[in-house]
Amino acid sequence: MNEQTFLKELKEIDLLRQAMGILEWDNQTGMPEAASEYRSEVDSYLYGLYFEKKIGAPIKEAIEYFGTHPEELSEVGQAAYTLVKEEYELQKDVPQSLAIEASAATSRAHTAWLKARKEKDFGLFKEALSENIRLTKEMIPYMKKNELTDYDVLLNQYEPNMTVEILDNVFSQVRDGIMDIRRQLAEKGTAPATTILSRKMTEAQQRTFISKVITDLGYDFNRGRLDNTVHPFATGINHNDVRLTTRWNEHDFSMGLFGVIHEAGHGMYEQNIDEKYQGTPVHEGASMGIHESQSLFNEIIIGSNRAFWQKQFPFFQACAEGTFDDVSFDEFYDSLKHSQASLIRIEADSLTYVLHIIIRYEIEKMIFNDQVAVEDLPQIWNDKYEEYLGVRPENDLEGILQDVHWSGASFGYFPSYALGYMYAAQLLQAMQKDVAVDDVLASDDYSPIRLWLTEHIHQFGASKKPNELILDATGELLNPQYLLDYLRKIYFAVYKIND
Amino acid sequence: MNEQTFLKELKEIDLLRQAMGILEWDNQTGMPEAASEYRSEVDSYLYGLYFEKKIGAPIKEAIEYFGTHPEELSEVGQAAYTLVKEEYELQKDVPQSLAIEASAATSRAHTAWLKARKEKDFGLFKEALSENIRLTKEMIPYMKKNELTDYDVLLNQYEPNMTVEILDNVFSQVRDGIMDIRRQLAEKGTAPATTILSRKMTEAQQRTFISKVITDLGYDFNRGRLDNTVHPFATGINHNDVRLTTRWNEHDFSMGLFGVIHEAGHGMYEQNIDEKYQGTPVHEGASMGIHESQSLFNEIIIGSNRAFWQKQFPFFQACAEGTFDDVSFDEFYDSLKHSQASLIRIEADSLTYVLHIIIRYEIEKMIFNDQVAVEDLPQIWNDKYEEYLGVRPENDLEGILQDVHWSGASFGYFPSYALGYMYAAQLLQAMQKDVAVDDVLASDDYSPIRLWLTEHIHQFGASKKPNELILDATGELLNPQYLLDYLRKIYFAVYKIND
């Protein structure tokens, strides 16, 4: 075994991943409807080749050999080795029969979930969910390394080194902080009007506007593209091919607008990972939470910035070809930042969003660290919505059945979304020491912001862990106070509250 | 070895082909420009897997085993076996070193061809072309089975069972016939005006019109799609995923219009091959010539039909939103069928097109059956254009350098285009015995035409040879008189000549 052989094997694994990436992108953006059955045969076959190589003899040999000969690896080889070994260690002890059983259970659970949604009845999903939980609980002991609790094991699949101990602290602080801001908005604030948000803007008009905006922000269309889809996503095929997707609503321009800004944040991350990592698992985001911090930096930090919108508003008006000519800038900006509690996570505004995540986190923790009867979950869900957000679902579709994650046994994933919020605000705080962010966003050249993010986050890909990235970039570990301060500042201004 | 194992192996080969098909489609329709280098790595890797399987042990074993146990194969297995064996036999004797040398030579020739085009100088392509010819000549003896001449071997790569003996006869008849029609048009005819052809029609307007037309003709958008590209093509990914591409010119609507009708003919063929052949090499066209007969049936037979256009013209006017409201139907139709000799094959009209092919055929035959100095080819080319078409290239770019085929050593390919013309006219003649084609094209329901083509051509895929298909469908072997009669009728009517 030598490094060249190891990297060649990783390269071939990556070439299969790239092919699957294009097929999946095609599947989501415009594959003929009738083609899905034949396509799934291609997908399965390629995935089989990919999986076989990932656990194949050369990889096993490399893990063993370089464990005792780390000095023979370059920096890139070492970074790749670390990730490959971690993934291998996570899975190597799980009995194959159990992994297969768990995978089959998620297929069944997905079908049950779709059916339960149709009937708005959690009862139809209950058994399949119980099975997903049972099998996940069975797998945890095989995956556990140094984690304190079972739920920590699940968290670390998506956010390495994150713990329940940390999250309990930050989430209780964030929850109390947001609920306090909401109380003050309700008591002392004046909610902005939102009627202009439903004025008609054609898809073409929206596309012209947003394409220019994300280009200004640093998304490179020579190495990407923007397509229409049902469930928006960004996908990094390779260093020079990072694609965005979106959906549009001609009577709610804010959907496509913030959607594309969000996905462009993911895209800018993938486009700016150091190219030397291409062809290895290091050429991807450090974690779900860090990836989300980049999309949310665009969507929530830049997308809430008054100077940014002041600069963009005349171009927005021009793209809308008259529709917003009678609207003042203040009216426009304030309407974008109104806040209203909703039942549905993906429709939540930037103030209430994190509360949706905290509810899921608390429930997942109950499931895996404590004892809770699955049949009681809808009641718990609904009570928490009432307590934290002041709204109560009328049925399970508006409640516990709204998200796909649990049908796929993706327990431990939700916190990433909230971590992205907190990281983004903390990064802004650090960036402001080097960059006059408001001035930059009022200018014609946004590049100092993108360059700062590339220097401190993007370039490293997965070669650093999330906590290491945040510490190095901001000088401290995760601190949720920056998010609270930021939300307070933005919403108090829009709601005309003098702090 | 049993049939199931054989078909499973073919299926896996086909799944890789499908993946490569999507990647190639993506490459041609909108892959980010900067991604081409990384993409070619993926392409090479998948092609390697595909090629290894095609000549792998299971296939070799199947060829041997079923050679002595044909009775163990179903009809589908037998049809697949025949094709696999033929391809294997064609390549098995070619020394690997020669095949590799030939492949490398085409890469160099492509580069030389691009450079020669830039300089409009055949001299820069001469050596590389000579090398392609030399290596092809060296390969022919290894590929030869029962063919009489060397050029027959090349022909049969694209059109099984076609011979120089047949082509010499039909091409001299077609050449004389078309030249005679052209003489009469020049002497006695009145050329239609063509100024309306350059009126502006937006891409969106053209797309609306042509999408409806090809849907009426039988192309199924639920199993396909239409995208923009530089060099239009159709691609059959699988039975339920057959994609078309086109380019548009807002000041020449006929380009996109006939382009899409043409590609839809290819698409309708692939969509209507019997699904039982899916996953085997039988699920494709019988030959290049037969495939072209289907695209040209759409483009030339239906696209020249007066009743068809009379029916479509009001919708065309509506799609153009006023631009053609002052144009009479006769003016419109006649302008579509004007004829003018051109230097460039892909710009030729339906009357002169075949002469371009005959010139290439005659030159290729000289190269492979007789002796000709490569340096004399431009002179020969130019003389033939002057003799057959009355136009003479001013430089090599307008002449011998215009087509890519010879740089890829695709000798023997060109005749397919002309065969498609002749087959299409012969199929029309036969179809008219069962279907009142003009009446159908004047009606709201074109399905009898598509159904006839599916019954007699499409469904069989590659399970029948081209000559067998044409004989069974029309009751006779290739007969070029139908094309001549058809062209005479169409053009004499447009040029107001009483026959």
PDB file of C-alpha atoms in Angstrom, chain A residues 11-12 15-16 18-19 22-23 25-26 29-35 38-39 41-42 45-46 49 53 222-225 238-241 243 275 278, chain B residues 11-12 15-16 18-19 22-23 25-26 29-35 38-39 41-42 45-46 49 53 222-225 238-241 243 275 278:
ATOM      1  CA  LYS A  11     -10.756   8.948  -6.610  1.00  0.00           C
ATOM      2  CA  GLU A  12     -12.659   6.064  -8.190  1.00  0.00           C
ATOM      3  CA  LEU A  15     -16.089   9.361  -9.628  1.00  0.00           C
ATOM      4  CA  LEU A  16     -18.975   7.004  -8.857  1.00  0.00           C
ATOM      5  CA  GLN A  18     -20.155  12.246  -9.008  1.00  0.00           C
ATOM      6  CA  ALA A  19     -22.073  10.093 -11.484  1.00  0.00           C
ATOM      7  CA  ILE A  22     -25.725  13.983 -11.627  1.00  0.00           C
ATOM      8  CA  LEU A  23     -28.336  11.231 -11.836  1.00  0.00           C
ATOM      9  CA  TRP A  25     -29.865  16.045  -9.758  1.00  0.00           C
ATOM     10  CA  ASP A  26     -31.494  14.962 -13.018  1.00  0.00           C
ATOM     11  CA  THR A  29     -34.949  18.646 -11.819  1.00  0.00           C
ATOM     12  CA  GLY A  30     -36.673  17.287 -14.888  1.00  0.00           C
ATOM     13  CA  MET A  31     -36.347  13.575 -15.507  1.00  0.00           C
ATOM     14  CA  PRO A  32     -39.429  12.430 -17.425  1.00  0.00           C
ATOM     15  CA  GLU A  33     -42.014  11.318 -14.905  1.00  0.00           C
ATOM     16  CA  ALA A  34     -42.454   7.844 -16.361  1.00  0.00           C
ATOM     17  CA  ALA A  35     -38.730   7.104 -16.105  1.00  0.00           C
ATOM     18  CA  TYR A  38     -35.897   2.382 -14.773  1.00  0.00           C
ATOM     19  CA  ARG A  39     -33.869   5.101 -13.134  1.00  0.00           C
ATOM     20  CA  GLU A  41     -32.377   0.355 -11.328  1.00  0.00           C
ATOM     21  CA  VAL A  42     -29.446   2.500 -12.488  1.00  0.00           C
ATOM     22  CA  TYR A  45     -26.538  -0.589  -9.519  1.00  0.00           C
ATOM     23  CA  LEU A  46     -24.188   2.377  -9.204  1.00  0.00           C
ATOM     24  CA  LEU A  49     -20.505  -0.455  -7.076  1.00  0.00           C
ATOM     25  CA  LYS A  53     -15.546  -0.057  -3.228  1.00  0.00           C
ATOM     26  CA  ASN A 222     -19.438  29.320 -14.685  1.00  0.00           C
ATOM     27  CA  ARG A 223     -19.115  26.499 -12.214  1.00  0.00           C
ATOM     28  CA  GLY A 224     -22.797  26.060 -11.502  1.00  0.00           C
ATOM     29  CA  ARG A 225     -26.375  26.499 -12.629  1.00  0.00           C
ATOM     30  CA  ASN A 238     -17.234  18.426  -8.111  1.00  0.00           C
ATOM     31  CA  HIS A 239     -15.130  21.530  -7.547  1.00  0.00           C
ATOM     32  CA  ASN A 240     -16.270  23.072 -10.845  1.00  0.00           C
ATOM     33  CA  ASP A 241     -19.849  21.848 -10.881  1.00  0.00           C
ATOM     34  CA  ARG A 243     -25.650  23.245  -8.771  1.00  0.00           C
ATOM     35  CA  GLU A 275      -9.279  22.174  -4.925  1.00  0.00           C
ATOM     36  CA  GLN A 278     -11.054  17.163  -4.939  1.00  0.00           C
TER      37      GLN A 278
ATOM     38  CA  LYS B  11     -28.780  -5.615 -17.994  1.00  0.00           C
ATOM     39  CA  GLU B  12     -25.810  -4.422 -15.964  1.00  0.00           C
ATOM     40  CA  LEU B  15     -27.412   0.221 -16.706  1.00  0.00           C
ATOM     41  CA  LEU B  16     -23.905   1.586 -17.190  1.00  0.00           C
ATOM     42  CA  GLN B  18     -27.898   4.512 -19.286  1.00  0.00           C
ATOM     43  CA  ALA B  19     -25.749   6.319 -16.710  1.00  0.00           C
ATOM     44  CA  ILE B  22     -27.477  10.887 -18.884  1.00  0.00           C
ATOM     45  CA  LEU B  23     -23.989  12.241 -18.287  1.00  0.00           C
ATOM     46  CA  TRP B  25     -26.941  14.478 -22.288  1.00  0.00           C
ATOM     47  CA  ASP B  26     -26.041  16.706 -19.342  1.00  0.00           C
ATOM     48  CA  THR B  29     -27.363  20.528 -22.569  1.00  0.00           C
ATOM     49  CA  GLY B  30     -26.114  22.663 -19.731  1.00  0.00           C
ATOM     50  CA  MET B  31     -23.229  21.298 -17.725  1.00  0.00           C
ATOM     51  CA  PRO B  32     -21.301  24.258 -16.307  1.00  0.00           C
ATOM     52  CA  GLU B  33     -18.558  25.141 -18.757  1.00  0.00           C
ATOM     53  CA  ALA B  34     -15.726  24.852 -16.270  1.00  0.00           C
ATOM     54  CA  ALA B  35     -16.714  21.289 -15.348  1.00  0.00           C
ATOM     55  CA  TYR B  38     -13.622  16.700 -14.133  1.00  0.00           C
ATOM     56  CA  ARG B  39     -16.501  15.309 -16.127  1.00  0.00           C
ATOM     57  CA  GLU B  41     -12.684  11.678 -15.687  1.00  0.00           C
ATOM     58  CA  VAL B  42     -16.118  10.349 -14.739  1.00  0.00           C
ATOM     59  CA  TYR B  45     -14.093   5.650 -15.600  1.00  0.00           C
ATOM     60  CA  LEU B  46     -17.639   4.560 -16.414  1.00  0.00           C
ATOM     61  CA  LEU B  49     -16.368  -0.398 -16.412  1.00  0.00           C
ATOM     62  CA  LYS B  53     -18.082  -5.949 -18.838  1.00  0.00           C
ATOM     63  CA  ASN B 222     -44.256  12.017 -20.264  1.00  0.00           C
ATOM     64  CA  ARG B 223     -41.381   9.843 -21.395  1.00  0.00           C
ATOM     65  CA  GLY B 224     -39.161  12.581 -22.742  1.00  0.00           C
ATOM     66  CA  ARG B 225     -38.186  16.235 -22.726  1.00  0.00           C
ATOM     67  CA  ASN B 238     -34.347   3.853 -21.667  1.00  0.00           C
ATOM     68  CA  HIS B 239     -37.848   2.931 -22.801  1.00  0.00           C
ATOM     69  CA  ASN B 240     -39.422   5.658 -20.676  1.00  0.00           C
ATOM     70  CA  ASP B 241     -36.752   8.318 -21.038  1.00  0.00           C
ATOM     71  CA  ARG B 243     -34.819  13.027 -24.816  1.00  0.00           C
ATOM     72  CA  GLU B 275     -40.434  -2.854 -24.011  1.00  0.00           C
ATOM     73  CA  GLN B 278     -35.329  -3.091 -22.584  1.00  0.00           C
TER      74      GLN B 278
END
